């Protein structure tokens, strides 16, 4: 990375970070020592809002959850109709960390003629990103690299800096380009460990597949291992605990069943992922999808999995309500959960708690 880029991204912190779920760990030397948070005695939790920027209407719901709810981190699509609106609005919320949400459901920032291997060639979605972008071997690496750089430059121009976090890469041309751009711009990725899908979730998929439900065609009931954070981030103990459990009541072809059964608050208050059973020095991350729904969000954004898009017509609005729900806020207070953003999680800062203290919130837990 060039020296000017290092200067530009110094806001991302200088300490090493990382996560080892099992045991205590020694404090790293040097700058990392200064980044270690003061022990407060409570679990820390990141509440992340995904799909921000999908559309301006979707953003309205997302910012309702940020302004009046417990969202601490915003994952923004940099390729969608609501991107500019989202980035401009987020400038007013410096206590919210910014993540790069890499679904690539929108269209390239570059002219599609400059990146022909990345886009649909014909049909109603011509010029939009191809559905198999992440895995296709005929994606041209240099085109992927150029587009990813263009998206980050767009973010910097609008928001004032690059995102705080990014998604990981892979072995495909697209995945290798993602990894290279992350390294070029100093974006943390693969910083959290994840629990494997639990048996309740896998059985739900198997039962739905046997019943011939449409949504289940897009899911696998095969057990998979959890993932480990990159050793670079291991001591931060950032963990996603059985996050699939959060969405199990969304996974149905019946919209009325979603309306009846899906309640994100219960993920926390019933401790469905076992957050309260883990050691209290861990930092938990769970993503939701708060947003309001227009035609783009419902019909044009997610093209590959129509069953999931239909589920999220109801689910997005329920997530808005849940993030603002007093039941959730009371659970946070009763269990002395310290809300943090992803910069706090990575570098040991206290930005989100400082915000809560400044506004006199009873969710402030460091006093």
Short mmCIF file of C-alpha atoms in Angstrom, two decimals:
data_model
loop_
_atom_site.label_atom_id
_atom_site.label_comp_id
_atom_site.label_asym_id
_atom_site.label_seq_id
_atom_site.Cartn_x
_atom_site.Cartn_y
_atom_site.Cartn_z
CA UNK A 1 0.00 0.00 0.00
CA UNK A 2 1.33 3.45 -0.81
CA UNK A 3 2.12 5.91 2.01
CA UNK A 4 -0.71 8.25 1.06
CA UNK A 5 -3.18 5.36 1.21
CA UNK A 6 -1.83 4.40 4.62
CA UNK A 7 -2.38 7.95 5.80
CA UNK A 8 -5.86 8.00 4.31
CA UNK A 9 -6.90 4.79 6.03
CA UNK A 10 -5.24 5.42 9.39
CA UNK A 11 -8.74 5.91 10.80
CA UNK A 12 -9.05 2.13 10.59
CA UNK A 13 -6.68 1.78 13.55
CA UNK A 14 -3.14 0.60 14.04
CA UNK A 15 -3.48 -2.31 16.45
CA UNK A 16 -3.43 -5.97 15.58
CA UNK A 17 -6.72 -7.72 16.21
CA UNK A 18 -8.04 -11.23 16.10
CA UNK A 19 -10.10 -13.83 17.80
CA UNK A 20 -9.57 -17.05 19.73
CA UNK A 21 -12.86 -18.26 21.08
CA UNK A 22 -11.59 -20.67 23.69
CA UNK A 23 -9.09 -19.06 26.00
CA UNK A 24 -7.59 -15.90 27.34
CA UNK A 25 -4.90 -14.35 25.21
CA UNK A 26 -1.86 -12.15 25.80
CA UNK A 27 -2.04 -8.51 24.90
CA UNK A 28 -0.15 -7.69 21.74
CA UNK A 29 2.77 -5.33 22.08
CA UNK A 30 3.07 -1.80 20.82
CA UNK A 31 0.11 0.02 19.36
CA UNK A 32 -2.17 -2.95 19.93
CA UNK A 33 -1.77 -2.56 23.69
CA UNK A 34 -3.17 0.95 23.58
CA UNK A 35 -6.18 -0.33 21.65
CA UNK A 36 -7.24 -2.81 24.33
CA UNK A 37 -10.56 -1.77 25.91
CA UNK A 38 -10.98 -1.27 29.62
CA UNK A 39 -12.70 -4.30 31.11
CA UNK A 40 -16.29 -3.40 31.93
CA UNK A 41 -17.64 -6.84 32.75
CA UNK A 42 -20.32 -7.32 30.12
CA UNK A 43 -20.72 -8.95 26.76
CA UNK A 44 -20.38 -6.80 23.68
CA UNK A 45 -22.73 -6.96 20.73
CA UNK A 46 -22.76 -5.58 17.19
CA UNK A 47 -26.19 -5.16 15.61
CA UNK A 48 -25.63 -4.87 11.87
CA UNK A 49 -28.12 -3.63 9.28
CA UNK A 50 -27.56 -5.20 5.85
CA UNK A 51 -28.72 -4.25 2.34
CA UNK A 52 -28.61 -0.51 3.03
CA UNK A 53 -28.52 1.38 -0.25
CA UNK A 54 -30.71 -1.06 -2.14
CA UNK A 55 -33.16 1.77 -2.80
CA UNK A 56 -34.07 5.13 -1.28
CA UNK A 57 -37.29 3.67 0.08
CA UNK A 58 -35.44 0.74 1.64
CA UNK A 59 -33.08 3.27 3.24
CA UNK A 60 -35.95 5.00 5.04
CA UNK A 61 -36.59 1.89 7.11
CA UNK A 62 -32.89 1.25 7.69
CA UNK A 63 -32.36 4.75 9.06
CA UNK A 64 -35.42 4.41 11.26
CA UNK A 65 -33.66 1.43 12.86
CA UNK A 66 -30.41 3.40 13.16
CA UNK A 67 -32.00 6.55 14.59
CA UNK A 68 -34.52 4.98 16.97
CA UNK A 69 -33.23 1.44 17.37
CA UNK A 70 -30.14 -0.47 18.38
CA UNK A 71 -28.33 -0.76 15.03
CA UNK A 72 -24.61 -0.09 15.49
CA UNK A 73 -23.18 -1.03 12.07
CA UNK A 74 -24.37 -0.36 8.52
CA UNK A 75 -23.51 -2.63 5.59
CA UNK A 76 -24.05 -0.65 2.40
CA UNK A 77 -24.39 -1.86 -1.18
CA UNK A 78 -22.13 0.32 -3.33
CA UNK A 79 -23.78 -0.67 -6.63
CA UNK A 80 -27.47 0.04 -6.09
CA UNK A 81 -30.03 2.82 -6.68
CA UNK A 82 -29.98 3.96 -3.05
CA UNK A 83 -26.20 3.92 -2.58
CA UNK A 84 -25.58 7.66 -2.85
CA UNK A 85 -28.53 8.47 -0.59
CA UNK A 86 -27.31 5.98 2.03
CA UNK A 87 -23.71 7.22 2.06
CA UNK A 88 -24.74 10.87 2.23
CA UNK A 89 -27.08 10.17 5.15
CA UNK A 90 -24.54 8.05 7.03
CA UNK A 91 -22.17 11.01 7.21
CA UNK A 92 -24.45 12.33 9.96
CA UNK A 93 -23.95 9.15 12.02
CA UNK A 94 -20.21 8.91 12.77
CA UNK A 95 -20.86 6.45 15.62
CA UNK A 96 -22.11 3.87 13.07
CA UNK A 97 -19.43 1.76 11.38
CA UNK A 98 -19.63 1.31 7.61
CA UNK A 99 -19.32 -2.07 5.93
CA UNK A 100 -19.13 -2.95 2.23
CA UNK A 101 -22.09 -5.25 1.51
CA UNK A 102 -20.97 -7.24 -1.51
CA UNK A 103 -24.11 -8.90 -2.89
CA UNK A 104 -23.62 -7.21 -6.29
CA UNK A 105 -27.33 -7.24 -7.10
CA UNK A 106 -27.18 -3.85 -8.81
CA UNK A 107 -25.17 -2.58 -11.77
CA UNK A 108 -21.51 -1.68 -12.25
CA UNK A 109 -20.29 1.78 -11.38
CA UNK A 110 -18.24 1.61 -14.57
CA UNK A 111 -19.87 1.59 -17.98
CA UNK A 112 -20.98 -2.02 -18.62
CA UNK A 113 -19.09 -1.84 -21.91
CA UNK A 114 -15.87 -1.51 -19.90
CA UNK A 115 -16.61 -4.66 -17.86
CA UNK A 116 -18.54 -6.95 -20.23
CA UNK A 117 -17.59 -10.17 -18.42
CA UNK A 118 -19.33 -8.96 -15.24
CA UNK A 119 -22.80 -8.26 -16.60
CA UNK A 120 -25.85 -9.89 -18.14
CA UNK A 121 -25.60 -9.65 -21.91
CA UNK A 122 -29.31 -9.59 -22.75
CA UNK A 123 -32.80 -9.81 -21.34
CA UNK A 124 -34.60 -7.55 -18.87
CA UNK A 125 -31.51 -7.27 -16.67
CA UNK A 126 -28.97 -6.55 -19.40
CA UNK A 127 -26.15 -4.43 -17.98
CA UNK A 128 -26.77 -5.63 -14.41
CA UNK A 129 -24.29 -7.86 -12.61
CA UNK A 130 -24.56 -11.49 -13.66
CA UNK A 131 -26.00 -13.85 -11.07
CA UNK A 132 -22.99 -16.19 -11.09
CA UNK A 133 -20.46 -13.38 -10.68
CA UNK A 134 -18.80 -14.84 -7.59
CA UNK A 135 -18.14 -18.29 -9.06
CA UNK A 136 -17.84 -17.87 -12.84
CA UNK A 137 -14.41 -18.69 -14.23
CA UNK A 138 -14.92 -16.56 -17.35
CA UNK A 139 -15.05 -13.34 -15.31
CA UNK A 140 -12.05 -11.26 -16.39
CA UNK A 141 -9.88 -10.54 -13.36
CA UNK A 142 -8.78 -7.08 -14.53
CA UNK A 143 -12.40 -6.06 -15.16
CA UNK A 144 -13.38 -7.21 -11.68
CA UNK A 145 -10.45 -5.32 -10.19
CA UNK A 146 -11.37 -2.13 -12.04
CA UNK A 147 -15.02 -2.30 -10.97
CA UNK A 148 -14.25 -2.99 -7.32
CA UNK A 149 -11.81 -0.09 -7.21
CA UNK A 150 -14.42 2.14 -8.84
CA UNK A 151 -16.98 1.24 -6.18
CA UNK A 152 -14.58 2.13 -3.38
CA UNK A 153 -13.61 5.39 -5.06
CA UNK A 154 -17.31 6.21 -5.33
CA UNK A 155 -17.68 5.56 -1.61
CA UNK A 156 -14.70 7.77 -0.77
CA UNK A 157 -16.03 10.63 -2.90
CA UNK A 158 -19.49 10.54 -1.30
CA UNK A 159 -18.82 9.38 2.25
CA UNK A 160 -15.35 10.84 2.70
CA UNK A 161 -13.48 7.60 3.28
CA UNK A 162 -13.48 3.90 2.48
CA UNK A 163 -15.62 1.39 4.41
CA UNK A 164 -14.46 0.07 7.77
CA UNK A 165 -15.01 -3.58 6.82
CA UNK A 166 -15.44 -5.71 3.73
CA UNK A 167 -16.44 -9.19 2.61
CA UNK A 168 -13.94 -11.95 1.96
CA UNK A 169 -12.68 -13.19 -1.36
CA UNK A 170 -12.39 -16.67 -2.85
CA UNK A 171 -10.64 -18.71 -5.51
CA UNK A 172 -12.63 -17.46 -8.51
CA UNK A 173 -11.45 -14.47 -10.59
CA UNK A 174 -13.98 -12.28 -8.77
CA UNK A 175 -12.91 -13.59 -5.37
CA UNK A 176 -9.23 -12.98 -6.10
CA UNK A 177 -10.05 -9.43 -7.19
CA UNK A 178 -11.99 -8.83 -3.97
CA UNK A 179 -9.03 -9.99 -1.90
CA UNK A 180 -6.57 -7.80 -3.80
CA UNK A 181 -8.72 -4.68 -3.49
CA UNK A 182 -9.27 -5.33 0.22
CA UNK A 183 -5.51 -5.47 0.66
CA UNK A 184 -4.90 -2.38 -1.48
CA UNK A 185 -7.33 -0.26 0.52
CA UNK A 186 -6.56 -1.78 3.92
CA UNK A 187 -10.07 -3.14 4.48
CA UNK A 188 -10.49 -5.71 7.27
CA UNK A 189 -12.22 -8.94 6.23
CA UNK A 190 -12.56 -12.46 7.63
CA UNK A 191 -12.38 -10.94 11.11
CA UNK A 192 -15.18 -13.00 12.69
CA UNK A 193 -15.55 -16.68 13.44
CA UNK A 194 -18.92 -18.29 12.80
CA UNK A 195 -20.77 -21.18 14.38
CA UNK A 196 -21.95 -23.99 12.08
CA UNK A 197 -25.65 -24.20 11.18
CA UNK A 198 -27.46 -26.04 13.95
CA UNK A 199 -29.56 -29.17 13.51
CA UNK A 200 -32.87 -27.34 13.96
CA UNK A 201 -32.06 -25.15 10.97
CA UNK A 202 -30.89 -28.07 8.82
CA UNK A 203 -33.97 -30.13 9.68
CA UNK A 204 -36.18 -27.19 8.74
CA UNK A 205 -34.58 -27.18 5.29
CA UNK A 206 -34.86 -30.97 4.88
CA UNK A 207 -38.52 -30.96 5.84
CA UNK A 208 -39.27 -28.11 3.43
CA UNK A 209 -37.41 -29.85 0.60
CA UNK A 210 -39.41 -33.04 1.17
CA UNK A 211 -42.61 -30.99 1.15
CA UNK A 212 -41.63 -29.36 -2.16
CA UNK A 213 -41.50 -25.79 -0.87
CA UNK A 214 -40.05 -23.38 -3.41
CA UNK A 215 -37.70 -21.51 -1.07
CA UNK A 216 -35.93 -24.74 -0.06
CA UNK A 217 -34.63 -25.29 -3.61
CA UNK A 218 -32.09 -22.54 -2.95
CA UNK A 219 -30.75 -23.96 0.32
CA UNK A 220 -28.59 -26.91 1.33
CA UNK A 221 -29.32 -29.14 4.31
CA UNK A 222 -25.78 -30.52 4.28
CA UNK A 223 -23.94 -29.85 7.55
CA UNK A 224 -21.04 -27.46 7.16
CA UNK A 225 -18.32 -26.51 9.64
CA UNK A 226 -18.09 -23.13 11.23
CA UNK A 227 -15.39 -20.75 10.06
CA UNK A 228 -12.42 -19.35 11.92
CA UNK A 229 -11.38 -15.73 11.84
CA UNK A 230 -8.12 -14.82 10.18
CA UNK A 231 -5.34 -15.19 12.79
CA UNK A 232 -4.66 -11.48 12.38
CA UNK A 233 -7.97 -10.78 14.13
CA UNK A 234 -8.14 -13.77 16.47
CA UNK A 235 -7.62 -11.99 19.79
CA UNK A 236 -10.63 -9.73 19.29
CA UNK A 237 -12.96 -12.74 19.74
CA UNK A 238 -15.57 -11.54 17.26
CA UNK A 239 -18.15 -14.25 16.74
CA UNK A 240 -21.36 -14.92 14.80
CA UNK A 241 -23.28 -17.43 16.96
CA UNK A 242 -25.59 -19.63 14.86
CA UNK A 243 -26.84 -16.64 12.92
CA UNK A 244 -28.96 -18.83 10.65
CA UNK A 245 -31.26 -19.43 13.61
CA UNK A 246 -32.27 -15.78 13.40
CA UNK A 247 -34.02 -16.28 10.06
CA UNK A 248 -35.61 -19.69 10.47
CA UNK A 249 -39.15 -18.29 10.71
CA UNK A 250 -38.61 -16.41 7.44
CA UNK A 251 -37.94 -19.64 5.58
CA UNK A 252 -41.36 -20.59 4.31
CA UNK A 253 -43.43 -20.16 1.16
CA UNK A 254 -46.27 -18.78 3.29
CA UNK A 255 -46.22 -15.02 3.73
CA UNK A 256 -48.96 -15.33 6.34
CA UNK A 257 -46.68 -17.68 8.30
CA UNK A 258 -43.92 -15.07 8.20
CA UNK A 259 -46.32 -12.44 9.46
CA UNK A 260 -47.43 -14.73 12.27
CA UNK A 261 -44.17 -16.31 13.39
CA UNK A 262 -41.21 -14.10 12.48
CA UNK A 263 -40.17 -11.94 15.43
CA UNK A 264 -36.47 -11.01 15.55
CA UNK A 265 -36.76 -9.83 19.15
CA UNK A 266 -37.22 -13.45 20.25
CA UNK A 267 -33.81 -14.34 18.81
CA UNK A 268 -32.40 -12.32 21.69
CA UNK A 269 -34.95 -12.61 24.49
CA UNK A 270 -35.19 -16.41 24.12
CA UNK A 271 -31.41 -16.59 23.61
CA UNK A 272 -31.90 -18.78 20.56
CA UNK A 273 -28.22 -18.61 19.60
CA UNK A 274 -26.96 -19.11 23.15
CA UNK A 275 -25.30 -15.70 23.38
CA UNK A 276 -25.66 -15.62 27.16
CA UNK A 277 -23.97 -19.02 27.48
CA UNK A 278 -20.69 -17.95 25.87
CA UNK A 279 -17.81 -16.34 27.81
CA UNK A 280 -18.47 -12.69 28.51
CA UNK A 281 -15.29 -11.45 26.81
CA UNK A 282 -16.61 -12.26 23.34
CA UNK A 283 -18.08 -9.81 20.83
CA UNK A 284 -21.21 -11.07 19.10
CA UNK A 285 -22.37 -10.00 15.64
CA UNK A 286 -25.82 -10.54 14.18
CA UNK A 287 -27.08 -9.08 10.91
CA UNK A 288 -30.65 -8.04 10.11
CA UNK A 289 -32.27 -6.43 7.09
CA UNK A 290 -34.33 -3.45 8.27
CA UNK A 291 -35.86 -1.50 5.43
CA UNK A 292 -39.06 -0.43 3.77
CA UNK A 293 -40.10 -2.00 0.50
CA UNK A 294 -40.66 -0.51 -2.93
CA UNK A 295 -40.89 -2.26 -6.29
CA UNK A 296 -37.13 -2.29 -6.78
CA UNK A 297 -36.49 -3.89 -3.39
CA UNK A 298 -39.24 -6.46 -3.93
CA UNK A 299 -38.90 -7.32 -7.61
CA UNK A 300 -35.73 -5.92 -9.16
CA UNK A 301 -33.06 -6.07 -6.47
CA UNK A 302 -32.70 -9.77 -5.71
CA UNK A 303 -33.33 -11.65 -8.95
CA UNK A 304 -31.89 -15.12 -8.36
CA UNK A 305 -33.91 -16.20 -5.32
CA UNK A 306 -37.46 -14.98 -5.79
CA UNK A 307 -38.76 -17.00 -2.86
CA UNK A 308 -36.34 -15.23 -0.52
CA UNK A 309 -37.21 -11.83 -1.98
CA UNK A 310 -40.88 -12.50 -1.23
CA UNK A 311 -40.09 -13.53 2.35
CA UNK A 312 -38.19 -10.30 2.86
CA UNK A 313 -41.12 -8.14 1.74
CA UNK A 314 -42.54 -8.76 5.19
CA UNK A 315 -39.28 -9.50 6.98
CA UNK A 316 -37.58 -6.19 6.25
CA UNK A 317 -40.39 -4.17 7.80
CA UNK A 318 -40.53 -6.49 10.79
CA UNK A 319 -36.80 -5.99 11.29
CA UNK A 320 -37.34 -2.23 11.46
CA UNK A 321 -39.91 -2.67 14.21
CA UNK A 322 -37.79 -5.22 16.07
CA UNK A 323 -34.67 -3.05 16.16
CA UNK A 324 -36.73 -0.30 17.83
CA UNK A 325 -38.69 -2.61 20.15
CA UNK A 326 -38.58 -1.95 23.89
CA UNK A 327 -38.48 -5.70 24.55
CA UNK A 328 -35.08 -5.83 22.85
CA UNK A 329 -33.83 -2.69 24.57
CA UNK A 330 -34.92 -4.03 27.95
CA UNK A 331 -33.12 -7.34 27.27
CA UNK A 332 -29.94 -5.41 26.48
CA UNK A 333 -30.22 -3.45 29.73
CA UNK A 334 -31.14 -6.44 31.89
CA UNK A 335 -28.17 -8.45 30.62
CA UNK A 336 -25.72 -5.53 30.65
CA UNK A 337 -24.94 -5.95 26.96
CA UNK A 338 -22.52 -3.31 25.67
CA UNK A 339 -23.54 -2.21 22.17
CA UNK A 340 -20.52 -1.58 19.94
CA UNK A 341 -19.89 -0.86 16.28
CA UNK A 342 -17.43 -2.87 14.20
CA UNK A 343 -14.64 -0.32 14.63
CA UNK A 344 -15.06 -0.74 18.37
CA UNK A 345 -14.98 -4.51 17.94
CA UNK A 346 -11.83 -4.44 15.82
CA UNK A 347 -9.82 -1.76 17.61
CA UNK A 348 -11.11 -1.62 21.18
CA UNK A 349 -12.59 1.87 20.87
CA UNK A 350 -15.86 2.98 22.47
CA UNK A 351 -17.47 5.11 19.77
CA UNK A 352 -20.98 3.73 20.03
CA UNK A 353 -21.01 3.82 23.82
CA UNK A 354 -19.69 7.38 23.77
CA UNK A 355 -22.62 8.28 21.51
CA UNK A 356 -25.09 6.67 23.92
CA UNK A 357 -23.55 8.61 26.80
CA UNK A 358 -23.73 11.87 24.84
CA UNK A 359 -27.46 11.49 24.17
CA UNK A 360 -28.23 10.33 27.72
CA UNK A 361 -29.38 6.87 26.65
CA UNK A 362 -30.13 4.26 29.31
CA UNK A 363 -28.45 1.75 26.97
CA UNK A 364 -25.08 3.26 27.94
CA UNK A 365 -23.22 0.51 29.79
CA UNK A 366 -19.77 1.89 30.56
CA UNK A 367 -20.73 4.00 33.56
#
